[in-house]
Coordinates of C-alpha atoms in Angstrom, one line a residue:
M9 CA 69.8 87.5 130.8
N10 CA 68.4 89.6 128.0
S11 CA 65.7 88.0 126.1
S12 CA 66.1 87.4 122.4
K13 CA 63.2 89.8 121.6
D14 CA 64.2 92.7 123.9
P15 CA 64.4 96.0 121.9
F16 CA 68.2 97.2 121.5
L17 CA 67.2 100.5 120.4
E18 CA 65.4 103.0 122.2
L19 CA 64.5 106.8 122.1
S20 CA 66.0 109.4 124.9
E21 CA 63.8 109.4 127.9
R22 CA 63.8 113.2 127.9
P23 CA 63.0 114.4 124.4
V24 CA 63.2 117.9 123.4
R25 CA 59.7 119.3 123.6
F26 CA 58.4 122.0 121.3
E27 CA 55.3 123.6 120.3
A28 CA 53.5 121.1 117.7
V29 CA 52.8 122.2 114.1
N30 CA 49.3 123.7 114.1
Q31 CA 47.4 126.4 112.1
V32 CA 49.5 129.2 113.6
T33 CA 52.9 127.6 114.4
N34 CA 55.4 126.3 111.8
V35 CA 58.4 124.1 112.8
F36 CA 61.8 124.0 111.3
F37 CA 64.9 122.1 112.2
D38 CA 68.7 123.2 111.6
D39 CA 70.7 120.1 111.3
S40 CA 73.9 122.2 111.7
N41 CA 73.1 123.5 115.2
K42 CA 70.6 120.5 115.9
Q43 CA 67.9 123.3 116.8
V44 CA 64.2 123.2 116.3
F45 CA 62.5 126.6 115.4
A46 CA 58.7 126.9 116.5
V47 CA 57.7 130.1 114.3
R48 CA 54.3 131.5 115.3
S49 CA 52.6 133.6 112.8
G50 CA 55.6 134.4 110.7
G51 CA 57.5 135.5 113.8
T52 CA 55.3 138.3 115.1
M53 CA 53.9 136.1 118.1
G54 CA 57.4 134.9 118.6
V55 CA 59.9 132.3 117.7
V56 CA 61.2 129.5 120.3
V57 CA 64.1 127.8 119.6
K58 CA 65.1 124.6 121.5
G59 CA 68.0 122.1 121.2
P60 CA 70.2 120.2 120.9
T61 CA 69.2 118.6 124.2
E62 CA 66.4 119.1 126.5
D63 CA 68.8 120.9 129.0
A64 CA 69.9 123.5 126.7
P65 CA 68.0 126.8 127.6
P66 CA 65.3 127.9 124.8
I67 CA 65.9 131.2 122.9
N68 CA 63.0 133.5 122.5
F69 CA 62.5 136.3 120.3
R70 CA 60.2 138.2 117.7
M71 CA 60.5 139.0 114.2
E72 CA 58.6 141.2 111.7
D73 CA 56.0 139.2 109.5
R74 CA 57.4 139.7 106.0
G75 CA 55.9 136.7 104.7
P76 CA 55.9 132.9 105.3
V77 CA 59.3 131.5 106.5
I78 CA 60.8 128.9 104.0
S79 CA 63.9 128.3 106.0
I80 CA 65.7 129.7 109.3
K81 CA 68.8 129.0 110.8
F82 CA 71.2 130.6 113.3
S83 CA 75.1 130.9 112.3
L84 CA 77.5 128.5 113.9
D85 CA 78.1 131.0 116.9
Q86 CA 74.5 132.1 117.1
S87 CA 75.3 135.6 116.6
I88 CA 73.5 135.9 113.1
L89 CA 69.9 134.7 112.3
A90 CA 69.4 133.9 108.7
V91 CA 65.9 133.7 107.2
Q92 CA 64.7 132.7 103.8
R93 CA 61.2 133.7 102.8
T94 CA 61.5 133.8 99.0
K95 CA 63.2 131.9 96.1
T96 CA 65.5 135.0 95.5
S97 CA 67.1 136.1 98.8
V98 CA 68.0 135.3 102.1
E99 CA 67.7 137.9 105.1
F100 CA 70.4 138.1 107.9
M101 CA 69.7 139.6 111.4
I102 CA 72.3 140.3 113.9
F103 CA 71.2 138.7 117.0
N104 CA 72.4 139.4 120.6
G105 CA 70.8 137.1 123.1
N106 CA 67.1 137.6 122.5
I107 CA 67.2 140.8 120.5
I108 CA 67.6 141.6 116.7
E109 CA 70.0 144.5 116.5
G110 CA 70.3 144.9 112.8
E111 CA 69.5 143.5 109.2
F112 CA 70.8 143.0 105.9
S113 CA 70.0 140.7 103.0
Q114 CA 71.6 138.8 100.0
G115 CA 70.0 138.0 96.7
C116 CA 71.0 135.3 94.4
K117 CA 72.1 135.8 90.9
K118 CA 69.4 137.0 88.3
N119 CA 67.3 134.1 86.7
T120 CA 68.1 131.6 89.5
A121 CA 66.0 130.5 92.3
I122 CA 67.3 129.5 95.9
L123 CA 66.8 125.8 97.0
G124 CA 68.3 126.4 100.3
F125 CA 71.2 127.7 102.2
V126 CA 73.7 126.3 104.5
W127 CA 76.3 127.9 106.9
T128 CA 79.8 126.7 106.0
Q129 CA 81.9 128.6 108.4
T130 CA 81.0 131.1 111.4
N131 CA 80.7 133.9 109.0
E132 CA 80.2 132.4 105.6
V133 CA 77.1 131.1 104.0
A134 CA 76.3 129.2 100.8
L135 CA 73.3 130.0 98.7
I136 CA 72.4 126.8 96.8
T137 CA 70.5 127.5 93.7
D138 CA 69.0 125.8 90.7
H139 CA 72.0 127.1 88.7
G140 CA 74.8 126.4 91.1
V141 CA 76.5 127.5 94.7
E142 CA 77.1 130.8 95.7
L143 CA 79.6 131.4 98.6
Y144 CA 79.6 134.7 100.5
L145 CA 81.3 136.3 103.6
L146 CA 79.1 138.1 106.0
I147 CA 80.7 141.4 107.8
P148 CA 77.9 142.0 110.3
E149 CA 79.6 145.2 111.8
K150 CA 79.2 146.7 108.5
K151 CA 76.2 145.0 107.5
L152 CA 77.9 143.8 104.4
V153 CA 77.8 140.6 102.3
K154 CA 81.2 139.9 100.2
H155 CA 81.0 137.4 97.2
L156 CA 83.7 134.8 97.5
K157 CA 83.1 132.0 94.8
T158 CA 80.4 130.7 92.8
T159 CA 80.2 127.2 91.0
T160 CA 77.8 126.7 88.1
T161 CA 75.7 123.5 87.5
V162 CA 72.3 122.7 87.2
I163 CA 70.6 121.6 90.6
Q164 CA 67.4 120.1 91.3
W165 CA 67.8 119.2 94.9
F166 CA 70.8 118.8 97.4
V167 CA 71.7 117.1 100.7
W168 CA 73.8 118.8 103.2
C169 CA 76.3 117.2 105.9
P170 CA 77.3 119.9 108.4
T171 CA 80.0 117.4 110.1
N172 CA 82.1 117.2 106.9
K173 CA 80.9 120.5 105.2
I174 CA 79.8 118.4 102.2
A175 CA 76.8 119.0 99.9
L176 CA 75.5 116.6 97.4
L177 CA 74.1 118.2 94.5
A178 CA 71.6 116.3 92.3
S179 CA 70.7 116.9 88.6
S180 CA 69.0 115.1 86.0
H181 CA 66.3 113.9 88.2
G182 CA 69.0 112.4 90.6
S183 CA 70.8 110.4 88.2
H184 CA 74.0 112.8 88.4
L185 CA 75.3 113.4 91.9
Q186 CA 77.9 115.9 92.4
P187 CA 79.5 116.1 95.7
V188 CA 81.2 119.4 96.8
V189 CA 83.2 120.3 99.8
F190 CA 83.6 123.8 101.6
K191 CA 86.5 125.1 103.2
P192 CA 87.0 128.6 104.4
G193 CA 86.6 130.9 101.2
T194 CA 86.4 127.9 98.7
I195 CA 84.2 125.4 97.1
S196 CA 85.9 122.1 95.7
K197 CA 84.1 119.5 93.4
L198 CA 84.9 116.0 94.3
A199 CA 84.7 113.2 91.8
K200 CA 80.9 112.4 90.8
V201 CA 79.2 109.5 92.3
E202 CA 78.9 106.5 89.9
T203 CA 75.3 105.6 89.9
E204 CA 73.5 103.0 87.9
P205 CA 73.0 104.4 84.0
G206 CA 69.6 106.2 84.0
R207 CA 68.6 105.6 87.5
M208 CA 66.8 108.3 89.3
T209 CA 67.4 109.0 92.7
L210 CA 64.9 110.9 95.0
E211 CA 66.2 113.4 97.9
R212 CA 64.5 111.3 100.5
D213 CA 66.5 108.1 99.7
V214 CA 70.0 109.9 100.1
T215 CA 71.8 110.1 103.3
L216 CA 75.1 111.8 104.0
A217 CA 76.6 110.4 107.0
T218 CA 80.1 109.5 108.6
L219 CA 81.1 106.0 108.9
Y220 CA 84.4 105.1 110.7
E221 CA 85.7 108.9 110.3
I222 CA 85.0 108.7 106.5
P223 CA 82.4 110.6 104.7
A224 CA 79.7 108.3 103.0
I225 CA 76.9 108.6 100.6
L226 CA 74.1 106.1 101.6
I227 CA 71.5 105.7 98.6
L228 CA 68.4 103.6 99.1
R229 CA 67.5 101.7 96.2
H230 CA 64.0 100.2 95.7
Q231 CA 64.3 97.2 93.5
S232 CA 61.8 96.3 90.9
G233 CA 59.9 93.2 91.0
P234 CA 60.0 90.5 93.8
Q235 CA 63.4 91.9 94.8
T236 CA 64.0 93.5 98.2
A237 CA 65.4 97.1 98.8
E238 CA 69.1 97.7 99.2
V239 CA 71.3 100.6 100.7
H240 CA 74.4 101.3 98.4
I241 CA 77.1 103.0 100.1
H242 CA 79.9 105.2 98.4
M243 CA 82.7 106.2 100.7
L244 CA 84.4 109.6 99.9
N245 CA 87.8 108.4 100.8
G246 CA 89.5 111.8 99.8
P247 CA 90.4 114.4 97.1
G248 CA 90.9 113.0 93.7
Q249 CA 89.4 109.5 94.7
A250 CA 86.3 108.6 93.0
P251 CA 83.2 107.6 95.5
V252 CA 83.0 104.1 94.2
R253 CA 80.2 102.0 95.7
S254 CA 81.9 99.9 98.2
H255 CA 79.2 98.4 100.2
I256 CA 75.6 97.3 99.8
L257 CA 73.2 96.5 102.7
R258 CA 70.7 93.7 101.9
L259 CA 67.5 94.8 103.6
N260 CA 65.1 91.9 102.8
L261 CA 62.2 94.3 103.0
T262 CA 60.2 96.5 100.7
G263 CA 58.4 99.8 101.5
R264 CA 59.3 103.0 103.1
F265 CA 62.7 103.4 105.1
A266 CA 64.6 105.9 107.1
I267 CA 68.3 105.9 108.0
N268 CA 70.2 106.8 111.2
V269 CA 73.7 106.2 112.4
V270 CA 74.6 105.5 115.9
D271 CA 78.1 104.5 117.0
D272 CA 79.1 103.9 113.3
L273 CA 76.4 101.4 113.1
I274 CA 73.8 102.0 110.2
L275 CA 70.2 101.7 111.6
V276 CA 67.6 101.1 109.1
H277 CA 64.0 101.7 110.0
H278 CA 61.2 100.1 108.1
Q279 CA 57.7 101.9 108.8
A280 CA 55.4 99.0 107.6
S281 CA 56.9 96.4 109.9
K282 CA 57.8 98.8 112.7
T283 CA 61.3 97.4 113.0
S284 CA 64.9 98.5 112.8
Q285 CA 67.8 96.6 111.5
V286 CA 71.4 97.1 112.3
Y287 CA 74.5 97.0 110.0
D288 CA 78.2 97.2 110.6
I289 CA 80.4 98.0 107.5
S290 CA 83.4 96.8 109.2
L291 CA 82.2 93.2 109.2
S292 CA 82.6 91.5 106.0
D293 CA 79.7 88.9 105.0
E294 CA 80.4 88.6 101.3
S295 CA 82.4 90.4 98.7
D296 CA 83.0 90.2 94.9
G297 CA 86.5 92.0 95.2
T298 CA 84.9 95.5 94.8
V299 CA 81.7 95.5 96.9
T300 CA 81.0 93.8 100.2
Y301 CA 77.5 92.8 100.8
H302 CA 76.2 93.2 104.4
K303 CA 73.1 91.4 106.3
S304 CA 71.8 92.9 109.6
V305 CA 73.9 91.8 112.7
T306 CA 70.8 90.4 114.1
L307 CA 67.0 90.0 113.5
P308 CA 64.8 93.2 113.0
R309 CA 63.5 94.5 116.2
S310 CA 61.1 97.2 117.1
L311 CA 62.2 100.4 119.1
K312 CA 61.5 100.3 122.9
P313 CA 58.2 101.6 123.6
T314 CA 58.1 105.1 125.1
T315 CA 55.6 107.5 126.7
L316 CA 55.1 111.1 127.3
P317 CA 53.8 112.6 130.6
V318 CA 50.5 114.4 130.2
P319 CA 49.1 116.7 132.8
G320 CA 45.8 115.2 134.5
L321 CA 43.3 116.5 136.7
V322 CA 44.1 114.5 139.5
E323 CA 47.6 113.0 138.8
P324 CA 50.0 113.0 135.7
Q325 CA 49.0 110.6 133.0
S326 CA 51.1 109.1 130.3
H327 CA 50.7 109.0 126.4
E328 CA 52.3 106.1 124.7
C329 CA 54.0 107.4 121.7
E330 CA 53.3 105.7 118.2
L331 CA 56.5 104.2 117.0
Y332 CA 57.5 104.5 113.3
S333 CA 54.9 107.3 112.7
P334 CA 54.3 108.6 109.5
N335 CA 54.9 111.9 111.0
W336 CA 58.6 111.1 112.0
V337 CA 61.4 112.7 110.2
V338 CA 65.1 111.5 110.6
F339 CA 68.2 113.7 110.8
Q340 CA 71.7 112.5 111.2
P341 CA 73.3 111.0 113.0
N342 CA 70.6 109.9 115.6
I343 CA 67.8 112.3 115.5
V344 CA 64.0 111.7 115.1
I345 CA 61.4 114.4 115.0
D346 CA 57.7 114.3 115.4
A347 CA 56.5 117.7 114.5
K348 CA 52.8 117.0 115.0
L349 CA 53.7 115.6 118.4
G350 CA 56.2 118.5 119.3
C351 CA 59.1 115.9 120.1
L352 CA 62.8 115.5 119.1
W353 CA 64.4 112.2 120.3
H354 CA 67.8 110.9 120.1
I355 CA 68.1 107.3 119.4
K356 CA 70.3 105.2 121.8
L357 CA 71.9 101.8 121.2
C358 CA 72.0 99.2 124.1
L359 CA 75.0 97.3 123.1
T360 CA 74.6 94.5 125.7
T361 CA 71.0 93.6 124.5
L362 CA 72.2 93.6 120.9
C363 CA 75.1 91.4 121.8
S364 CA 72.8 89.1 123.6
Q365 CA 70.7 88.3 120.6
I366 CA 74.0 87.5 118.7
T367 CA 74.9 83.8 119.0
D368 CA 78.1 84.0 117.6
L369 CA 80.8 85.0 120.2
A370 CA 83.5 86.2 117.6
L371 CA 80.8 88.2 115.8
C372 CA 80.0 90.1 119.1
T373 CA 83.7 90.6 119.7
Q374 CA 84.3 92.3 116.4
L375 CA 81.1 94.5 116.8
A376 CA 81.9 95.4 120.6
L377 CA 85.6 96.3 119.5
K378 CA 84.2 99.2 117.4
R379 CA 81.7 100.7 119.9
T380 CA 82.5 103.3 122.3
T381 CA 81.0 101.6 125.1
G382 CA 82.3 98.1 123.9
K383 CA 85.0 97.5 126.7
S384 CA 82.9 96.5 129.7
V385 CA 80.1 94.6 127.3
L386 CA 83.0 92.5 125.7
L387 CA 84.6 91.7 129.1
Q388 CA 81.3 90.6 130.6
L389 CA 80.4 88.7 127.3
L390 CA 83.7 86.6 127.4
L391 CA 83.2 85.8 131.0
D392 CA 79.6 84.7 130.5
H393 CA 80.7 82.5 127.7
I394 CA 83.7 81.0 129.6
L395 CA 81.1 80.0 132.6
L396 CA 79.0 77.9 130.3
P397 CA 79.0 74.3 130.9
K398 CA 80.6 73.6 127.4
P399 CA 82.0 76.7 126.0
S400 CA 83.2 76.8 122.5
L401 CA 86.8 76.9 122.7
F402 CA 87.2 77.6 119.1
K403 CA 84.9 80.8 119.3
L404 CA 86.7 81.8 122.5
Q405 CA 90.1 81.5 120.7
E406 CA 88.7 83.5 117.8
S407 CA 87.5 86.3 120.0
F408 CA 90.9 86.4 121.9
N409 CA 92.6 86.7 118.3
H410 CA 90.5 89.6 117.4
I411 CA 91.2 91.5 120.7
N412 CA 94.8 90.6 120.3
S413 CA 95.1 91.8 116.7
V414 CA 93.7 95.1 117.6
Y415 CA 96.3 95.3 120.5
R416 CA 99.0 94.5 118.6
I417 CA 98.5 97.2 115.7
W418 CA 98.1 99.8 118.7
A419 CA 101.4 98.6 120.2
E420 CA 103.2 98.5 117.0
A421 CA 102.1 102.2 116.3
E422 CA 103.1 103.2 119.7
I423 CA 106.5 101.8 119.3
Q424 CA 107.0 103.5 115.9
M425 CA 106.0 106.8 117.4
Q426 CA 108.4 106.5 120.3
T427 CA 111.4 105.1 118.0
A428 CA 114.0 107.9 117.6
S429 CA 114.3 109.1 114.1
P430 CA 117.4 110.7 112.4
V431 CA 117.6 114.5 112.5
S432 CA 116.9 114.8 108.8
A433 CA 113.7 112.9 108.9
P434 CA 110.6 114.7 108.7
P435 CA 108.8 115.2 111.8
P436 CA 106.3 112.4 112.8
S437 CA 102.7 112.9 112.0
K438 CA 100.3 113.2 114.9
P439 CA 99.9 109.9 116.8
P440 CA 97.0 107.8 115.5
A441 CA 93.9 107.6 117.5
P442 CA 93.8 104.9 119.8
P443 CA 91.3 102.1 119.4
R444 CA 87.8 102.5 120.7
V445 CA 88.3 99.2 122.7
L446 CA 91.7 98.4 123.8
I447 CA 91.8 95.3 126.2
S448 CA 95.1 94.5 128.0
Q449 CA 96.3 91.5 129.8
S450 CA 95.5 93.1 133.0
D451 CA 91.8 93.6 131.9
I452 CA 91.5 90.0 131.1
Y453 CA 93.2 89.0 134.3
Y454 CA 91.2 91.3 136.8
N455 CA 87.8 91.3 135.1
I456 CA 87.6 87.7 133.8
L457 CA 90.3 85.3 135.2
Q458 CA 90.3 86.6 138.8
K459 CA 86.8 86.0 139.3
L460 CA 87.2 82.0 138.3
M461 CA 90.3 81.6 140.6
N462 CA 88.8 80.9 144.0
N463 CA 86.0 78.5 143.0
D464 CA 87.1 75.0 142.4
E465 CA 84.0 74.4 140.1
H466 CA 85.6 76.7 137.8
L467 CA 89.0 75.5 137.7
Q468 CA 88.4 73.7 134.2
N469 CA 87.0 76.9 132.8
L470 CA 89.9 78.7 134.1
E471 CA 92.4 76.5 132.3
W472 CA 90.6 76.9 129.0
A473 CA 90.3 80.4 129.1
L474 CA 94.2 80.7 130.1
T475 CA 95.3 78.3 127.4
C476 CA 93.1 80.0 124.7
Y477 CA 94.2 83.7 125.7
I478 CA 98.0 82.8 126.2
T479 CA 97.9 80.9 122.9
S480 CA 96.5 83.9 121.3
L481 CA 98.9 86.2 122.5
S482 CA 101.9 84.0 121.3
E483 CA 100.2 83.9 117.8
Y484 CA 100.3 87.6 117.8
C485 CA 103.9 88.1 119.3
I486 CA 102.6 89.7 122.3
P487 CA 105.0 88.9 125.2
T488 CA 102.7 87.1 127.9
E489 CA 102.9 88.9 131.3
L490 CA 104.1 87.0 134.3
L491 CA 100.9 87.3 136.2
L492 CA 99.1 85.2 133.6
N493 CA 102.0 82.5 133.2
E494 CA 102.0 81.9 136.9
L495 CA 98.3 81.5 137.0
L496 CA 98.5 79.0 134.1
I497 CA 101.2 77.0 135.7
K498 CA 99.5 76.8 138.9
T499 CA 96.1 76.0 137.2
L500 CA 97.6 73.2 135.2
V501 CA 99.7 71.9 138.1
Q502 CA 96.6 72.0 140.5
R503 CA 94.6 70.0 137.8
H504 CA 97.5 67.5 137.4
K505 CA 98.0 68.5 133.8
F506 CA 101.7 68.0 133.3
T507 CA 101.5 66.8 129.9
A508 CA 99.7 69.9 128.6
L509 CA 102.1 72.1 130.7
M510 CA 105.0 70.4 129.0
Q511 CA 103.6 70.9 125.6
L512 CA 103.1 74.5 126.3
L513 CA 106.5 75.0 127.6
Q514 CA 108.0 72.9 124.8
Y515 CA 106.2 74.9 122.1
G516 CA 107.2 78.4 123.6
I517 CA 103.6 79.2 124.3
V518 CA 104.6 79.9 127.9
A519 CA 107.9 81.9 127.8
D520 CA 110.8 80.7 129.9
S521 CA 111.8 82.7 132.7
K522 CA 113.5 82.4 136.1
P523 CA 110.4 83.6 138.0
L524 CA 108.3 80.6 136.4
A525 CA 111.1 78.1 137.0
C526 CA 111.1 79.0 140.5
L527 CA 107.4 78.8 140.7
L528 CA 107.6 75.4 139.3
L529 CA 110.1 74.3 141.9
S530 CA 107.9 75.4 144.6
L531 CA 105.1 73.2 143.0
G532 CA 107.5 70.1 143.2
N533 CA 105.8 68.9 146.1
L534 CA 102.4 68.3 144.3
H535 CA 104.3 66.5 141.4
P536 CA 107.6 65.4 141.0
S537 CA 107.6 66.3 137.3
A538 CA 107.1 70.3 138.2
S539 CA 110.8 70.3 139.5
Q540 CA 112.2 68.5 136.4
L541 CA 110.2 71.1 134.1
A542 CA 111.8 74.0 136.3
M543 CA 115.3 72.4 135.9
D544 CA 114.7 72.2 132.1
M545 CA 113.6 75.6 131.8
L546 CA 116.6 77.0 133.7
V547 CA 118.9 74.8 131.5
R548 CA 117.3 76.6 128.4
L549 CA 118.0 80.1 130.1
S550 CA 121.7 79.0 130.7
A551 CA 120.9 79.9 134.4
N552 CA 123.8 78.2 136.0
E553 CA 123.9 79.7 139.3
E554 CA 120.3 78.9 139.7
I555 CA 120.8 75.4 138.7
Q556 CA 123.5 74.9 141.0
E557 CA 121.3 76.3 144.0
V558 CA 118.5 73.9 143.0
L559 CA 120.9 70.9 143.0
I560 CA 122.5 71.7 146.4
S561 CA 119.0 72.2 148.0
Q562 CA 118.1 68.7 146.5
G563 CA 121.3 67.2 148.0
Q564 CA 122.9 66.6 144.5
L565 CA 126.1 68.0 145.5
L566 CA 128.3 66.2 142.9
S567 CA 126.1 66.9 140.1
A568 CA 126.0 70.6 141.2
F569 CA 129.6 70.7 141.2
K570 CA 130.1 69.1 137.7
F571 CA 127.6 71.5 136.3
S572 CA 129.5 74.8 137.3
Q573 CA 132.6 73.7 138.9
E574 CA 134.3 76.9 137.7
T575 CA 132.0 79.1 140.0
A576 CA 131.7 76.5 142.7
T577 CA 132.3 77.8 146.3
P578 CA 134.2 75.4 148.7
R579 CA 132.4 76.5 152.0
K580 CA 128.8 76.1 150.3
F581 CA 129.3 72.9 149.1
L582 CA 131.2 71.4 152.2
Q583 CA 128.9 72.9 154.7
A584 CA 126.1 71.2 152.6
A585 CA 127.8 68.0 152.5
E586 CA 128.5 68.1 156.4
N587 CA 124.6 68.8 157.2
L588 CA 123.7 65.7 155.1
K589 CA 125.9 63.7 157.4
D590 CA 127.1 61.6 154.6
P591 CA 130.9 60.8 155.2
I592 CA 131.5 59.5 151.6
L593 CA 129.8 62.3 150.2
F594 CA 131.8 64.8 152.3
H595 CA 134.9 62.9 151.4
S596 CA 134.1 63.0 147.7
M597 CA 133.3 66.8 147.6
L598 CA 136.7 67.6 149.5
Y599 CA 138.5 65.4 147.0
C600 CA 136.7 67.2 144.2
F601 CA 137.9 70.8 145.3
R602 CA 141.5 69.3 146.2
S603 CA 142.1 67.7 142.8
N604 CA 140.4 70.7 140.8
H605 CA 143.3 72.6 138.8
Q606 CA 142.1 76.1 140.2
Y607 CA 142.7 75.1 143.7
D608 CA 146.4 74.6 144.7
N609 CA 147.9 73.8 148.0
S610 CA 146.6 77.1 149.4
F611 CA 143.1 75.5 149.5
L612 CA 144.3 73.7 152.6
Q613 CA 145.5 77.0 154.2
D614 CA 142.3 78.9 153.9
E615 CA 141.4 79.6 157.4
R616 CA 137.6 79.6 156.5
L617 CA 138.0 75.9 155.6
H618 CA 139.7 74.8 158.8
S619 CA 136.5 73.4 160.5
F620 CA 135.8 71.3 157.5
I621 CA 139.3 69.7 157.4
K622 CA 139.2 69.0 161.1
H623 CA 135.7 67.5 160.6
Y624 CA 137.3 65.3 157.5
R625 CA 140.1 64.2 160.1
T626 CA 137.5 63.2 162.4
L627 CA 135.7 61.2 159.9
F628 CA 138.8 59.6 158.3
P629 CA 141.6 59.8 160.8
E630 CA 143.5 57.2 158.8
K631 CA 143.5 59.2 155.6
A632 CA 145.3 62.2 154.3
I633 CA 143.2 64.7 152.6
G634 CA 143.2 64.1 149.0
D635 CA 143.6 60.2 149.1
R636 CA 140.8 58.5 147.4

């Protein structure tokens, strides 16, 4: 069992190592390709490019020293190297593996200064200046740059999101924030971000991220006075929709923060306390109808300690890294770089440890259902809870409801996609993406219930789990599979819970079916009421033939005949009556068939019945057939 103080966040064991910043070497990071550039002496002593993982082969090349490098990035296909050395132009170098084969450049418009540049497409680059955005098309085979579009606006700083091709342009000391989105050959302005009037925003306090497939702007707000800091989240839902503030994260701390996103969980790192908090905007804590307020899903915890191997004279040594170092710089979604140490890490989440520190099972369920690795963690979490001496059945039921809600929505979407539509109807859109965690009845049976079946000590827990789960399935109108209904009936009969079983059948929690009725009949030797429950189920199903067979097997021939005399077979009934060695019953059965309107005198002429007529005359030599 994980300790409540175990770290649930850790840095990758094998970081990307690069030459640390020193008097000769400058380090740059390209957040589009996730590459680190170590530039020695302006490039004359070599440039080494590493990333995005430790296994990626490094790229080595040399450049002419034409002055200090401000920014350096490869195009998205690694075929062009872009270098900014001045505020007025960007150099482009045709790159072939490790050789620069040709160069050309592009300057910005007159009386403007380049704040930075971004690759928006494989062959398109945007120069972001203090007076707007200039979009260019590169034609490397001709060493040409073609102007595509310009937008004019005063810009003091910008933040770039390569995933969504969105730049956030800040003016008026960050009090005006304008998102723009890049598509091939175009720049489109989105609605401005509504910020607090007159409130300045610093570049370091803004994060562009993707939360549940929706672009989002996260703004760190340092409150005045005794109030603690908050993160205000503006979702960019689509063109024409204003990015209204919809979520606020309450940090309950003040000081310096940094933000990462891992698996749609927002990680807020606090340098002073050397801890991190985890937020999930899909969980609702408190809302005023417009903004949803969130608290950390668990108490703040520090990252797991990490070390780096250091060569030693005799044997390798290890160096323990300083966590939450002032030298750390974070990039999205989960990158931490220490340029002075020469390391790039990826932050990883241990979902099992995180869930072990959350006491609310339903909250854990909601959390795990949204995580890419949540299925196995959630199934184990449910099993552990069920095995508790006194599990909370209310929380267990609530967890099953969350699971089945996801399953129901997915099942309805699948049915809708498979339903035939009229020829005139528009073609269906692409199928919706399946949920990250989809738990079926088979998953519950084989991963949880089956592990409780063969242990008498767990029978009560098995009963609780089955009852909660099948009740939840019923609430969400999901038909219960036979495997589960059979297991529930066997468990309740074994525990002599016939009243509970009767109630489940009466209220339709366990759906009627012929196989279940047969199962109840087979359990009749354990308790007589099981047979009666089976008969009641068959009556509700109008299973007349099956009822007839049951009554015959129980020797209740007259009841069986009265129940379905139109389909009664004389040979079957008479054979059963003869086997019971009850002369009066045999006489009664023969009379029933003889007096029934559908059997005339030909009944006595049926050769297949001669043996029964002969048997009757042996039993009652003084009576004619049909006499009462």
